[in-house]
mmCIF file of C-alpha atoms in Angstrom:
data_model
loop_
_atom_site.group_PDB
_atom_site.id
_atom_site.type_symbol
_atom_site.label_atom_id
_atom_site.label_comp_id
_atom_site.label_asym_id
_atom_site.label_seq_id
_atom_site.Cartn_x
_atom_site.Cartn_y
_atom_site.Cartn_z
ATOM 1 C CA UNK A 1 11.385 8.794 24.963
ATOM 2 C CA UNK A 2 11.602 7.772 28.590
ATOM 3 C CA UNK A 3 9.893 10.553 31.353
ATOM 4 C CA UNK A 4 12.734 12.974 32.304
ATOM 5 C CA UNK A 5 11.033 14.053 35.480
ATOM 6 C CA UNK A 6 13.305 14.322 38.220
ATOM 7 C CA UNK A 7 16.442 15.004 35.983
ATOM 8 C CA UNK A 8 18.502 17.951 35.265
ATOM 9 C CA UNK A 9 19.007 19.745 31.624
ATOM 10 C CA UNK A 10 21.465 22.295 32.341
ATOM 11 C CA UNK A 11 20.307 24.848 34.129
ATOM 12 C CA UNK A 12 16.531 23.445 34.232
ATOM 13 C CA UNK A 13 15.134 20.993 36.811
ATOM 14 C CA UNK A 14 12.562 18.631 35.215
ATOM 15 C CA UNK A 15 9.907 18.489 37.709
ATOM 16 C CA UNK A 16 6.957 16.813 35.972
ATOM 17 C CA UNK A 17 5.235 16.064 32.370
ATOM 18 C CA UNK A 18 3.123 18.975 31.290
ATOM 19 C CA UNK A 19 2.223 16.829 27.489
ATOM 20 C CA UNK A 20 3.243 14.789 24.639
ATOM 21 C CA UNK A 21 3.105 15.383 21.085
ATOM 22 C CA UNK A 22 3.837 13.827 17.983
ATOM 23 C CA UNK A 23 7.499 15.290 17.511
ATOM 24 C CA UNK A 24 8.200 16.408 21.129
ATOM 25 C CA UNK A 25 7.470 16.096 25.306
ATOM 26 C CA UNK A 26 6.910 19.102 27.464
ATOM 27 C CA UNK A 27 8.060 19.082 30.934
ATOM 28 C CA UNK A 28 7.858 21.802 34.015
ATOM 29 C CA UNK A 29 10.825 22.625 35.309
ATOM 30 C CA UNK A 30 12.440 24.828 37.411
ATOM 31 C CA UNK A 31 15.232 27.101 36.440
ATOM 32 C CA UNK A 32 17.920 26.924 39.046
ATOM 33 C CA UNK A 33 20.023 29.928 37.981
ATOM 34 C CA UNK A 34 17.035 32.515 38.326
ATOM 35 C CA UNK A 35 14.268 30.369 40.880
ATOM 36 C CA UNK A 36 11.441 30.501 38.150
ATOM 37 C CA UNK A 37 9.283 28.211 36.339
ATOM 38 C CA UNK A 38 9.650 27.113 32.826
ATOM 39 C CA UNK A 39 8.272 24.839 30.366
ATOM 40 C CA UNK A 40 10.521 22.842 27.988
ATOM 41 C CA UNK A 41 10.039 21.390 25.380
ATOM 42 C CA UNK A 42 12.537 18.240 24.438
ATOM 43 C CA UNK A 43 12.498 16.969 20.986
ATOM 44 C CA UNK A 44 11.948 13.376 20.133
ATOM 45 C CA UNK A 45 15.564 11.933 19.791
ATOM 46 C CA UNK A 46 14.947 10.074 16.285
ATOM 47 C CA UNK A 47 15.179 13.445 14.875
ATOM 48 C CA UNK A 48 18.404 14.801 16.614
ATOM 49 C CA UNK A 49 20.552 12.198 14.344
ATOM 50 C CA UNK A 50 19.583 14.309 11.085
ATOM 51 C CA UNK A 51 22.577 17.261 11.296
ATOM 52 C CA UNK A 52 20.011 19.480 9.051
ATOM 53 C CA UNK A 53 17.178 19.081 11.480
ATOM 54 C CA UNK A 54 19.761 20.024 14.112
ATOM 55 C CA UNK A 55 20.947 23.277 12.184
ATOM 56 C CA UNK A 56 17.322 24.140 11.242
ATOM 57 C CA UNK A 57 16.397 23.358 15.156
ATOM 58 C CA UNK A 58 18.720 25.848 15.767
ATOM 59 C CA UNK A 59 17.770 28.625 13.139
ATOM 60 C CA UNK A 60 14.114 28.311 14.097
ATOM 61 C CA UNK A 61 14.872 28.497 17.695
ATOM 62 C CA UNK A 62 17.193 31.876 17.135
ATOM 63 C CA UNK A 63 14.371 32.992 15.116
ATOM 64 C CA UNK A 64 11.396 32.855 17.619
ATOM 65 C CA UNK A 65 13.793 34.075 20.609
ATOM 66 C CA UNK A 66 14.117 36.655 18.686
ATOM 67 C CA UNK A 67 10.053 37.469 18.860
ATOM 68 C CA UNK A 68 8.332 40.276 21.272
ATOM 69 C CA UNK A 69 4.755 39.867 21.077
ATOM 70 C CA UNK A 70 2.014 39.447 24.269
ATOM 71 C CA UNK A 71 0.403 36.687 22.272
ATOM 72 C CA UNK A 72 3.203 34.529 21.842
ATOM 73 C CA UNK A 73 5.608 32.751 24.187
ATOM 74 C CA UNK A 74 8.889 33.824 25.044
ATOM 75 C CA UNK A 75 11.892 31.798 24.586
ATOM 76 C CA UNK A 76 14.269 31.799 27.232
ATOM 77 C CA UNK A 77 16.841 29.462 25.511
ATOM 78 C CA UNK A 78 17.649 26.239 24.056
ATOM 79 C CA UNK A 79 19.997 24.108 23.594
ATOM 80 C CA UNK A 80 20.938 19.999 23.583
ATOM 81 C CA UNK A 81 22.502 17.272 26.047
ATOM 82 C CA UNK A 82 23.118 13.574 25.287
ATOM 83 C CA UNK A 83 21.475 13.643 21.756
ATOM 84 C CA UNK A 84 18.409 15.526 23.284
ATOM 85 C CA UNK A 85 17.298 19.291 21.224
ATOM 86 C CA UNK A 86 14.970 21.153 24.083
ATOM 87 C CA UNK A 87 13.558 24.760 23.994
ATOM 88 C CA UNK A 88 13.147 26.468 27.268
ATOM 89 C CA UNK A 89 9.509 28.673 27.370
ATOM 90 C CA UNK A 90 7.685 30.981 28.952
ATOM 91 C CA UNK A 91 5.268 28.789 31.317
ATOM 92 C CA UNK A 92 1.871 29.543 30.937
ATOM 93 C CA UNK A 93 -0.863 27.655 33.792
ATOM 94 C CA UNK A 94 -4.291 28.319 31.982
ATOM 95 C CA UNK A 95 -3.772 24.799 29.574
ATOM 96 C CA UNK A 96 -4.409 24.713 26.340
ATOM 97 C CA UNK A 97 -8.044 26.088 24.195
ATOM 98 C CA UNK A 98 -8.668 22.359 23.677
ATOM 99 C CA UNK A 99 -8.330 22.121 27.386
ATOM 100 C CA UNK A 100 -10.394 24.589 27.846
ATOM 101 C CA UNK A 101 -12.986 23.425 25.447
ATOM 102 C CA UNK A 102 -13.235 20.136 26.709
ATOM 103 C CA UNK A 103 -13.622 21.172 29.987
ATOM 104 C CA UNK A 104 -16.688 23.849 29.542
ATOM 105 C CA UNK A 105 -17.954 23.088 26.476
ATOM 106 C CA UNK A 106 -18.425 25.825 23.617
ATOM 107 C CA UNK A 107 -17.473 29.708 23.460
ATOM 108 C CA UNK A 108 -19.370 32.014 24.475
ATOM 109 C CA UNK A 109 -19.547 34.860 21.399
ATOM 110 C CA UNK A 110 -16.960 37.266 23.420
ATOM 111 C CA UNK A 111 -14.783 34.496 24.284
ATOM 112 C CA UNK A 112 -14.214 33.630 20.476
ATOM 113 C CA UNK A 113 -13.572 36.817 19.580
ATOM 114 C CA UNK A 114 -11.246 37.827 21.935
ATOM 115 C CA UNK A 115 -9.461 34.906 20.976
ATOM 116 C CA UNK A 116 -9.740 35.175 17.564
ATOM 117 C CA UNK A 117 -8.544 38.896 18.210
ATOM 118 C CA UNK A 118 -5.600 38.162 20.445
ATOM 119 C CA UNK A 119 -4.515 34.734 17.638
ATOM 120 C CA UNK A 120 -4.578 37.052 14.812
ATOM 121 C CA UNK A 121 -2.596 39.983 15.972
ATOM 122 C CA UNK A 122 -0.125 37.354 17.108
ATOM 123 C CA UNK A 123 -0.045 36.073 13.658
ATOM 124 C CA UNK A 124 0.169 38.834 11.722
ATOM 125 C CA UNK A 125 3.095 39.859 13.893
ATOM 126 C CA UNK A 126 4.684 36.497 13.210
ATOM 127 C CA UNK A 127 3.416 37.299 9.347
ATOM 128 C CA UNK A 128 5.500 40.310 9.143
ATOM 129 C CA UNK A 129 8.491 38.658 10.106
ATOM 130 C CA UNK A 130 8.403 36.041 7.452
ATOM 131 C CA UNK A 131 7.428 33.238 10.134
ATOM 132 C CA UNK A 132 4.507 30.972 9.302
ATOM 133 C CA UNK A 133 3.476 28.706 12.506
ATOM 134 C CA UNK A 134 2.562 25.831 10.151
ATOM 135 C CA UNK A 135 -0.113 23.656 13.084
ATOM 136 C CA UNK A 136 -2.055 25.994 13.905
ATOM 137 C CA UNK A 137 -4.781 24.001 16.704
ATOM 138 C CA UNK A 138 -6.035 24.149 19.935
ATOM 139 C CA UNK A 139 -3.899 21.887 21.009
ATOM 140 C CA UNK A 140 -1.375 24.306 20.644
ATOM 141 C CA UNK A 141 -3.019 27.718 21.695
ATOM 142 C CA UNK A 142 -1.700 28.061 25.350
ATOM 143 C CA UNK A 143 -3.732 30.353 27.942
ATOM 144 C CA UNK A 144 -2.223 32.089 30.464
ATOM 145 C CA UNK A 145 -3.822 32.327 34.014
ATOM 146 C CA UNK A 146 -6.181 34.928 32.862
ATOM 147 C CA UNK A 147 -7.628 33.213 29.960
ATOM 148 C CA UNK A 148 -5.438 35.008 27.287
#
């Protein structure tokens, strides 16, 4: 997929690459309507051809929106333009743990379990609700500006 920085989604100014994964690119951007920050996540097009990844997209996205949790991140909204899915999120600044652990190095004991903590409460509220996250990884634990 080509960098989207610079363009517009909607609403949502793309203002620079955040990371890449193996199904999806994250972008900043800003949204226009409301002057904040968000983070959005644009699916890797190969998949948008599939109408039942589409509909699923969809379900799942309707699904998490519908989530209230501290430990999770909000979704503002989603939605598609020229054969692109994208989910617009919460931004969080602190990176990801695996930033964090590359960067410093182990835990400390009170970091791990404060994140263990604040990851399991999140899942079991998830749990409750019949969602499973399915890759679970540091890649994909996001830390807000306070380390949470």
């Amino acid at each position: 997929m080509a960098d989207l920085s610079g363009q517009q989604l909607g609403q949502y100014q793309i203002t620079g690459l955040l990371g890449k994964g193996g199904m999806a690119t994250v972008y900043r951007a800003r949204q226009l309507t409301v002057d904040r920050d968000v983070a959005i996540k644009v699916i890797e097009t190969n998949l948008t051809a599939n109408p039942e990844f589409t509909i699923r997209f969809e379900r799942e996205a309707k699904t998490i929106a519908s989530l209230n949790h501290p430990c999770i991140l909000k979704l503002f909204d989603f939605g598609s333009k020229d054969n692109l899915l994208y989910l617009v999120m919460e931004l969080h600044t602190g990176g990801s743990l695996a930033d964090r652990l590359r960067e410093r190095g182990p835990l400390e004991p009170e970091e791990v379990l404060r994140y263990i903590e604040q990851i399991s409460k999140a899942l079991d509220y998830a749990h409750a609700r019949n969602i499973i996250h399915r890759d679970l990884k540091p890649q994909n634990i996001l830390l807000d500006s306070e380390g949470n």
